Amino acid sequence: MKKYYSMFFVVCIINFSCGGGEVKTDGHADSVYEEDLFEETTDIQKDLIDVQEDLTEEATDIESEVPITCGNGIVDDGEECDDEKNGNPDDGCTDECRYSCHVDSDCSDGEICNGEEICNLEYHVCSEGTPHEDGFVCLSEPRSICLNGECRESICGDGFIDSGAGEFCEPPGNNGCKEDCTFECNNDFECYNDEVCDGEEFCDLTTHTCAHRNVPPEGAECGTDPRKICLGGRCQVSVCGDTFVDTGSFEECDDGNAIEGDGCDNDCTFSCHSNSECDDGHICTDNICTSSHTCDYPFLGSETVCRVSAGACDIEERCDGANPDCPVNSFRPSGYECRASMGICDVVEYCTGFSPLCPADGFLSSDTVCRPSAGPCDVTEHCSGTSAECPVDSFLSSDTICRPSAGDCDIAEYCTGTSAACPRDAFLPSTTVCRPSTGPCDAEEYCTGSSATCPPDAPPPVETCNGLDDDCDDVCDDGFECCRGITESCTTTCGTTGTKICSNWCTWGSCVPPTETCNGIDDDCDGTVDEGTICPPGQSCIMGRCVSTPSGCRVSHYLAHTYALCGENSCLSWSDARNRCISIGGYLATATSSGEDTFLLNWASSMGWDVWFGLYRDSLCVWRWVTAEPVSYTNWAPGQPDGSCPDQECGQYWSEGSYRWDNNWCDRCRGYFCEWDG
């Protein structure tokens, strides 16, 4: 806060009366600043005036502006208004010199039933909204309605007939109204009311009570200008804050409160949609828009570099997982190797501890041995003192013996003059006899071509895995699991007869299943029976036999069942399609699981037809399969099944519903799926 000092302040301290914008001193108001006033002041007054002059001089150094004081009745810098702090925050200006409101949401008291409060932007005061009429649904669970401007739980006996809660009369016990606020009826007319959102009223002649049917779904539009929707069986104005997300009013959410930043703002839009909307300006925090549409700023861990290295002696800084900002810049300590030796004559450089850069490069002196003799044909080299590299290697002349003969099969080697190593030890060729035969059972020995000595007398060869009888005992690859390269039959994992081959390591390979054939068996062990093109042209594999493909049909398999998609040349009604499937030994296909349904849906989609399948509604209006299996799995298209019962009794894969299920009139002409168990 700025400091202000003034003559006015000091004069008031010494029992002068201040007010009305003038300075008065015991009847001498017009002479406060005249010289004779100072001559008549007491010693204390003189001292205070001296202090005032010092303070005035100091205040001039600090700032000579008029003070910004909330409550002085003047709108100064940093203030939106100033009502002299009158203690009334509802007059448009608070005691903090801020407007009482800027937007309508600033006026919200959280109570729906007394209406939506409005901010008057001319005077910045809040005005009360128009209260909702009695019966307006203000809370869905437990169901509560507006009564006399307050949100109360809807109960029988509260004096209001809440038809959305199933009430038909009030109060109970009067004029035939029962204790649950319903009444007896004898015909539909007695049940009628004007509420469109509780559906069609009718009298249940069994219980003589009123009931509803064809009730519109929650959020269905029931009025315009202003938009009205059905909520809890009542047609009411759609408002932000009623806890129902009305997408028709472009609401993204509705949490029933006016709290900003909680995921759903007070205009019923998400607090955030993407990470880019959640930037807190810190390098070591992540900006995340959560799945609940709130902004989260978790600290980034050490995997995040927040300041890159500026040189070999500079340490890159990383986030520490506990602070939003990058740690202080630091350098590697003295003694840290910053430049490795680039050659045998180069020295290592180390960091200084106070600079990001590595010192200049240096080299070893010329008396340093950089390459000792590396072999019998090499000479020693020294560093040059000006280069990181050792001088070019030099070698002994080619007339120098570097390896004398070491045996009957060896020859002497000489330096090449171009290499440090003695040439590879060379031996007499393998055609050289080094030990003659000593008898008919002894073979003569030859030099190996790879050894200086003559081999010892050799025994018969050891058996190896090569598909041969190496040791002449009339058994191929004895000692191994099998003879390399032979083939035998075997039993597959699915019980069919396959083949196995002895590998190059003389072990049996895996059992290979045979090719799939039309026999009602999973020959190739892939989990599907009789799949693929395994019958002659014009025939299909059905129940393990190749038979003529039904006219106008295409055949495929899924798991252990066979299916036909028919109707390419002529469509049929649902009943005719069922009879056609029966006539060719099958039945109108069922879709009792997600996998089977996906198989049929994708097939129908690839053809682009509406296709009948074996789902129908019986005389009791219950959906059933033609196989009498229970209908435990469904995949209805949005809004389906529709129509009343009896009506549209047969199931189809519907092209207009992304090939999900639809109920339709059974006499329509469609393609159809047949199914065989095998």
PDB file of N, CA and C in Angstrom, residues 572-636:
ATOM      1  N   LEU A 572     -38.008 -62.873 -50.342  1.00  0.00           N
ATOM      2  CA  LEU A 572     -39.174 -63.572 -49.805  1.00  0.00           C
ATOM      3  C   LEU A 572     -39.702 -62.837 -48.579  1.00  0.00           C
ATOM      4  N   SER A 573     -40.967 -63.119 -48.231  1.00  0.00           N
ATOM      5  CA  SER A 573     -41.494 -62.647 -46.951  1.00  0.00           C
ATOM      6  C   SER A 573     -40.834 -63.453 -45.830  1.00  0.00           C
ATOM      7  N   TRP A 574     -41.031 -62.992 -44.571  1.00  0.00           N
ATOM      8  CA  TRP A 574     -40.384 -63.685 -43.449  1.00  0.00           C
ATOM      9  C   TRP A 574     -40.866 -65.137 -43.364  1.00  0.00           C
ATOM     10  N   SER A 575     -42.181 -65.378 -43.496  1.00  0.00           N
ATOM     11  CA  SER A 575     -42.720 -66.740 -43.379  1.00  0.00           C
ATOM     12  C   SER A 575     -42.223 -67.623 -44.517  1.00  0.00           C
ATOM     13  N   ASP A 576     -42.193 -67.085 -45.761  1.00  0.00           N
ATOM     14  CA  ASP A 576     -41.703 -67.875 -46.891  1.00  0.00           C
ATOM     15  C   ASP A 576     -40.219 -68.173 -46.726  1.00  0.00           C
ATOM     16  N   ALA A 577     -39.468 -67.202 -46.180  1.00  0.00           N
ATOM     17  CA  ALA A 577     -38.039 -67.429 -45.952  1.00  0.00           C
ATOM     18  C   ALA A 577     -37.837 -68.535 -44.920  1.00  0.00           C
ATOM     19  N   ARG A 578     -38.645 -68.530 -43.860  1.00  0.00           N
ATOM     20  CA  ARG A 578     -38.539 -69.589 -42.841  1.00  0.00           C
ATOM     21  C   ARG A 578     -38.821 -70.958 -43.465  1.00  0.00           C
ATOM     22  N   ASN A 579     -39.874 -71.038 -44.298  1.00  0.00           N
ATOM     23  CA  ASN A 579     -40.235 -72.317 -44.926  1.00  0.00           C
ATOM     24  C   ASN A 579     -39.166 -72.764 -45.921  1.00  0.00           C
ATOM     25  N   ARG A 580     -38.555 -71.792 -46.643  1.00  0.00           N
ATOM     26  CA  ARG A 580     -37.498 -72.154 -47.601  1.00  0.00           C
ATOM     27  C   ARG A 580     -36.307 -72.769 -46.864  1.00  0.00           C
ATOM     28  N   CYS A 581     -35.921 -72.173 -45.719  1.00  0.00           N
ATOM     29  CA  CYS A 581     -34.792 -72.708 -44.954  1.00  0.00           C
ATOM     30  C   CYS A 581     -35.103 -74.121 -44.464  1.00  0.00           C
ATOM     31  N   ILE A 582     -36.338 -74.349 -44.020  1.00  0.00           N
ATOM     32  CA  ILE A 582     -36.730 -75.687 -43.552  1.00  0.00           C
ATOM     33  C   ILE A 582     -36.685 -76.682 -44.706  1.00  0.00           C
ATOM     34  N   SER A 583     -37.081 -76.237 -45.905  1.00  0.00           N
ATOM     35  CA  SER A 583     -37.154 -77.148 -47.053  1.00  0.00           C
ATOM     36  C   SER A 583     -35.779 -77.625 -47.506  1.00  0.00           C
ATOM     37  N   ILE A 584     -34.738 -76.852 -47.195  1.00  0.00           N
ATOM     38  CA  ILE A 584     -33.382 -77.271 -47.596  1.00  0.00           C
ATOM     39  C   ILE A 584     -32.606 -77.805 -46.395  1.00  0.00           C
ATOM     40  N   GLY A 585     -33.345 -78.212 -45.331  1.00  0.00           N
ATOM     41  CA  GLY A 585     -32.744 -78.926 -44.208  1.00  0.00           C
ATOM     42  C   GLY A 585     -32.240 -78.044 -43.086  1.00  0.00           C
ATOM     43  N   GLY A 586     -32.485 -76.734 -43.143  1.00  0.00           N
ATOM     44  CA  GLY A 586     -31.992 -75.854 -42.090  1.00  0.00           C
ATOM     45  C   GLY A 586     -33.128 -75.124 -41.397  1.00  0.00           C
ATOM     46  N   TYR A 587     -32.821 -73.935 -40.883  1.00  0.00           N
ATOM     47  CA  TYR A 587     -33.832 -73.097 -40.248  1.00  0.00           C
ATOM     48  C   TYR A 587     -33.399 -71.644 -40.413  1.00  0.00           C
ATOM     49  N   LEU A 588     -34.362 -70.728 -40.257  1.00  0.00           N
ATOM     50  CA  LEU A 588     -34.066 -69.305 -40.368  1.00  0.00           C
ATOM     51  C   LEU A 588     -33.073 -68.944 -39.255  1.00  0.00           C
ATOM     52  N   ALA A 589     -31.924 -68.369 -39.627  1.00  0.00           N
ATOM     53  CA  ALA A 589     -30.771 -68.257 -38.724  1.00  0.00           C
ATOM     54  C   ALA A 589     -31.088 -67.435 -37.469  1.00  0.00           C
ATOM     55  N   THR A 590     -30.430 -67.848 -36.353  1.00  0.00           N
ATOM     56  CA  THR A 590     -30.533 -67.110 -35.091  1.00  0.00           C
ATOM     57  C   THR A 590     -29.204 -66.418 -34.821  1.00  0.00           C
ATOM     58  N   ALA A 591     -29.235 -65.397 -33.932  1.00  0.00           N
ATOM     59  CA  ALA A 591     -28.028 -64.659 -33.542  1.00  0.00           C
ATOM     60  C   ALA A 591     -28.015 -64.582 -32.023  1.00  0.00           C
ATOM     61  N   THR A 592     -27.652 -65.693 -31.389  1.00  0.00           N
ATOM     62  CA  THR A 592     -27.787 -65.812 -29.929  1.00  0.00           C
ATOM     63  C   THR A 592     -26.562 -65.346 -29.170  1.00  0.00           C
ATOM     64  N   SER A 593     -25.523 -64.866 -29.880  1.00  0.00           N
ATOM     65  CA  SER A 593     -24.329 -64.376 -29.204  1.00  0.00           C
ATOM     66  C   SER A 593     -23.775 -63.210 -29.996  1.00  0.00           C
ATOM     67  N   SER A 594     -22.911 -62.425 -29.322  1.00  0.00           N
ATOM     68  CA  SER A 594     -22.304 -61.277 -29.987  1.00  0.00           C
ATOM     69  C   SER A 594     -21.462 -61.707 -31.181  1.00  0.00           C
ATOM     70  N   GLY A 595     -20.695 -62.812 -31.039  1.00  0.00           N
ATOM     71  CA  GLY A 595     -19.851 -63.266 -32.143  1.00  0.00           C
ATOM     72  C   GLY A 595     -20.673 -63.677 -33.352  1.00  0.00           C
ATOM     73  N   GLU A 596     -21.754 -64.480 -33.111  1.00  0.00           N
ATOM     74  CA  GLU A 596     -22.593 -64.928 -34.225  1.00  0.00           C
ATOM     75  C   GLU A 596     -23.292 -63.736 -34.875  1.00  0.00           C
ATOM     76  N   ASP A 597     -23.746 -62.783 -34.030  1.00  0.00           N
ATOM     77  CA  ASP A 597     -24.431 -61.601 -34.558  1.00  0.00           C
ATOM     78  C   ASP A 597     -23.485 -60.762 -35.418  1.00  0.00           C
ATOM     79  N   THR A 598     -22.237 -60.584 -34.956  1.00  0.00           N
ATOM     80  CA  THR A 598     -21.265 -59.807 -35.733  1.00  0.00           C
ATOM     81  C   THR A 598     -20.974 -60.474 -37.071  1.00  0.00           C
ATOM     82  N   PHE A 599     -20.859 -61.820 -37.074  1.00  0.00           N
ATOM     83  CA  PHE A 599     -20.627 -62.560 -38.322  1.00  0.00           C
ATOM     84  C   PHE A 599     -21.758 -62.285 -39.321  1.00  0.00           C
ATOM     85  N   LEU A 600     -23.030 -62.404 -38.875  1.00  0.00           N
ATOM     86  CA  LEU A 600     -24.178 -62.209 -39.775  1.00  0.00           C
ATOM     87  C   LEU A 600     -24.311 -60.745 -40.189  1.00  0.00           C
ATOM     88  N   LEU A 601     -24.101 -59.821 -39.212  1.00  0.00           N
ATOM     89  CA  LEU A 601     -24.228 -58.389 -39.510  1.00  0.00           C
ATOM     90  C   LEU A 601     -23.234 -57.965 -40.587  1.00  0.00           C
ATOM     91  N   ASN A 602     -21.964 -58.385 -40.452  1.00  0.00           N
ATOM     92  CA  ASN A 602     -20.940 -58.000 -41.430  1.00  0.00           C
ATOM     93  C   ASN A 602     -21.248 -58.583 -42.808  1.00  0.00           C
ATOM     94  N   TRP A 603     -21.792 -59.809 -42.837  1.00  0.00           N
ATOM     95  CA  TRP A 603     -22.118 -60.443 -44.125  1.00  0.00           C
ATOM     96  C   TRP A 603     -23.253 -59.682 -44.804  1.00  0.00           C
ATOM     97  N   ALA A 604     -24.300 -59.358 -44.025  1.00  0.00           N
ATOM     98  CA  ALA A 604     -25.425 -58.600 -44.596  1.00  0.00           C
ATOM     99  C   ALA A 604     -24.959 -57.227 -45.073  1.00  0.00           C
ATOM    100  N   SER A 605     -24.076 -56.586 -44.280  1.00  0.00           N
ATOM    101  CA  SER A 605     -23.575 -55.263 -44.652  1.00  0.00           C
ATOM    102  C   SER A 605     -22.799 -55.307 -45.958  1.00  0.00           C
ATOM    103  N   SER A 606     -22.026 -56.393 -46.179  1.00  0.00           N
ATOM    104  CA  SER A 606     -21.232 -56.498 -47.411  1.00  0.00           C
ATOM    105  C   SER A 606     -22.114 -56.627 -48.643  1.00  0.00           C
ATOM    106  N   MET A 607     -23.359 -57.119 -48.486  1.00  0.00           N
ATOM    107  CA  MET A 607     -24.271 -57.278 -49.619  1.00  0.00           C
ATOM    108  C   MET A 607     -25.145 -56.042 -49.814  1.00  0.00           C
ATOM    109  N   GLY A 608     -25.344 -55.246 -48.737  1.00  0.00           N
ATOM    110  CA  GLY A 608     -26.143 -54.036 -48.862  1.00  0.00           C
ATOM    111  C   GLY A 608     -27.640 -54.265 -48.826  1.00  0.00           C
ATOM    112  N   TRP A 609     -28.116 -55.440 -48.317  1.00  0.00           N
ATOM    113  CA  TRP A 609     -29.548 -55.750 -48.274  1.00  0.00           C
ATOM    114  C   TRP A 609     -30.084 -55.606 -46.856  1.00  0.00           C
ATOM    115  N   ASP A 610     -31.430 -55.471 -46.757  1.00  0.00           N
ATOM    116  CA  ASP A 610     -32.149 -55.795 -45.524  1.00  0.00           C
ATOM    117  C   ASP A 610     -32.362 -57.312 -45.530  1.00  0.00           C
ATOM    118  N   VAL A 611     -32.043 -58.000 -44.422  1.00  0.00           N
ATOM    119  CA  VAL A 611     -32.034 -59.473 -44.421  1.00  0.00           C
ATOM    120  C   VAL A 611     -32.853 -59.998 -43.234  1.00  0.00           C
ATOM    121  N   TRP A 612     -33.830 -60.931 -43.540  1.00  0.00           N
ATOM    122  CA  TRP A 612     -34.597 -61.586 -42.466  1.00  0.00           C
ATOM    123  C   TRP A 612     -33.690 -62.524 -41.669  1.00  0.00           C
ATOM    124  N   PHE A 613     -33.946 -62.662 -40.354  1.00  0.00           N
ATOM    125  CA  PHE A 613     -33.355 -63.740 -39.567  1.00  0.00           C
ATOM    126  C   PHE A 613     -34.418 -64.246 -38.595  1.00  0.00           C
ATOM    127  N   GLY A 614     -34.127 -65.294 -37.802  1.00  0.00           N
ATOM    128  CA  GLY A 614     -35.158 -66.071 -37.115  1.00  0.00           C
ATOM    129  C   GLY A 614     -35.697 -65.481 -35.833  1.00  0.00           C
ATOM    130  N   LEU A 615     -35.966 -64.158 -35.784  1.00  0.00           N
ATOM    131  CA  LEU A 615     -36.532 -63.514 -34.602  1.00  0.00           C
ATOM    132  C   LEU A 615     -37.964 -63.067 -34.923  1.00  0.00           C
ATOM    133  N   TYR A 616     -38.930 -63.387 -34.014  1.00  0.00           N
ATOM    134  CA  TYR A 616     -40.317 -62.968 -34.259  1.00  0.00           C
ATOM    135  C   TYR A 616     -40.996 -62.708 -32.919  1.00  0.00           C
ATOM    136  N   ARG A 617     -42.124 -61.988 -32.969  1.00  0.00           N
ATOM    137  CA  ARG A 617     -42.894 -61.672 -31.765  1.00  0.00           C
ATOM    138  C   ARG A 617     -44.165 -62.528 -31.770  1.00  0.00           C
ATOM    139  N   ASP A 618     -44.380 -63.283 -30.657  1.00  0.00           N
ATOM    140  CA  ASP A 618     -45.499 -64.224 -30.637  1.00  0.00           C
ATOM    141  C   ASP A 618     -46.806 -63.532 -30.248  1.00  0.00           C
ATOM    142  N   SER A 619     -47.872 -64.303 -30.081  1.00  0.00           N
ATOM    143  CA  SER A 619     -49.201 -63.748 -29.818  1.00  0.00           C
ATOM    144  C   SER A 619     -49.266 -63.037 -28.467  1.00  0.00           C
ATOM    145  N   LEU A 620     -48.305 -63.324 -27.584  1.00  0.00           N
ATOM    146  CA  LEU A 620     -48.253 -62.645 -26.289  1.00  0.00           C
ATOM    147  C   LEU A 620     -47.340 -61.434 -26.327  1.00  0.00           C
ATOM    148  N   CYS A 621     -46.907 -61.070 -27.570  1.00  0.00           N
ATOM    149  CA  CYS A 621     -46.032 -59.907 -27.772  1.00  0.00           C
ATOM    150  C   CYS A 621     -44.663 -60.115 -27.135  1.00  0.00           C
ATOM    151  N   VAL A 622     -44.193 -61.380 -27.083  1.00  0.00           N
ATOM    152  CA  VAL A 622     -42.868 -61.710 -26.550  1.00  0.00           C
ATOM    153  C   VAL A 622     -41.973 -62.108 -27.720  1.00  0.00           C
ATOM    154  N   TRP A 623     -40.759 -61.542 -27.767  1.00  0.00           N
ATOM    155  CA  TRP A 623     -39.824 -61.877 -28.853  1.00  0.00           C
ATOM    156  C   TRP A 623     -39.233 -63.271 -28.619  1.00  0.00           C
ATOM    157  N   ARG A 624     -39.207 -64.094 -29.678  1.00  0.00           N
ATOM    158  CA  ARG A 624     -38.724 -65.469 -29.584  1.00  0.00           C
ATOM    159  C   ARG A 624     -37.882 -65.810 -30.812  1.00  0.00           C
ATOM    160  N   TRP A 625     -37.021 -66.851 -30.638  1.00  0.00           N
ATOM    161  CA  TRP A 625     -36.276 -67.420 -31.764  1.00  0.00           C
ATOM    162  C   TRP A 625     -37.093 -68.567 -32.373  1.00  0.00           C
ATOM    163  N   VAL A 626     -36.882 -68.810 -33.663  1.00  0.00           N
ATOM    164  CA  VAL A 626     -37.589 -69.919 -34.324  1.00  0.00           C
ATOM    165  C   VAL A 626     -37.151 -71.261 -33.753  1.00  0.00           C
ATOM    166  N   THR A 627     -35.985 -71.304 -33.098  1.00  0.00           N
ATOM    167  CA  THR A 627     -35.483 -72.555 -32.514  1.00  0.00           C
ATOM    168  C   THR A 627     -35.990 -72.764 -31.093  1.00  0.00           C
ATOM    169  N   ALA A 628     -36.818 -71.838 -30.575  1.00  0.00           N
ATOM    170  CA  ALA A 628     -37.368 -71.874 -29.213  1.00  0.00           C
ATOM    171  C   ALA A 628     -36.326 -71.549 -28.150  1.00  0.00           C
ATOM    172  N   GLU A 629     -35.094 -71.130 -28.566  1.00  0.00           N
ATOM    173  CA  GLU A 629     -34.108 -70.693 -27.586  1.00  0.00           C
ATOM    174  C   GLU A 629     -34.570 -69.365 -26.979  1.00  0.00           C
ATOM    175  N   PRO A 630     -34.198 -69.099 -25.700  1.00  0.00           N
ATOM    176  CA  PRO A 630     -34.583 -67.813 -25.100  1.00  0.00           C
ATOM    177  C   PRO A 630     -33.807 -66.666 -25.749  1.00  0.00           C
ATOM    178  N   VAL A 631     -34.433 -65.508 -25.856  1.00  0.00           N
ATOM    179  CA  VAL A 631     -33.787 -64.321 -26.440  1.00  0.00           C
ATOM    180  C   VAL A 631     -33.071 -63.587 -25.305  1.00  0.00           C
ATOM    181  N   SER A 632     -31.823 -63.977 -25.049  1.00  0.00           N
ATOM    182  CA  SER A 632     -31.047 -63.359 -23.975  1.00  0.00           C
ATOM    183  C   SER A 632     -30.055 -62.333 -24.501  1.00  0.00           C
ATOM    184  N   TYR A 633     -29.761 -62.388 -25.797  1.00  0.00           N
ATOM    185  CA  TYR A 633     -28.855 -61.402 -26.411  1.00  0.00           C
ATOM    186  C   TYR A 633     -29.630 -60.612 -27.459  1.00  0.00           C
ATOM    187  N   THR A 634     -29.502 -59.279 -27.485  1.00  0.00           N
ATOM    188  CA  THR A 634     -30.160 -58.439 -28.498  1.00  0.00           C
ATOM    189  C   THR A 634     -29.186 -57.390 -29.005  1.00  0.00           C
ATOM    190  N   ASN A 635     -29.471 -56.871 -30.190  1.00  0.00           N
ATOM    191  CA  ASN A 635     -28.641 -55.800 -30.785  1.00  0.00           C
ATOM    192  C   ASN A 635     -29.530 -54.877 -31.611  1.00  0.00           C
ATOM    193  N   TRP A 636     -30.574 -54.330 -30.943  1.00  0.00           N
ATOM    194  CA  TRP A 636     -31.526 -53.472 -31.658  1.00  0.00           C
ATOM    195  C   TRP A 636     -30.856 -52.173 -32.093  1.00  0.00           C
TER     196      TRP A 636
END
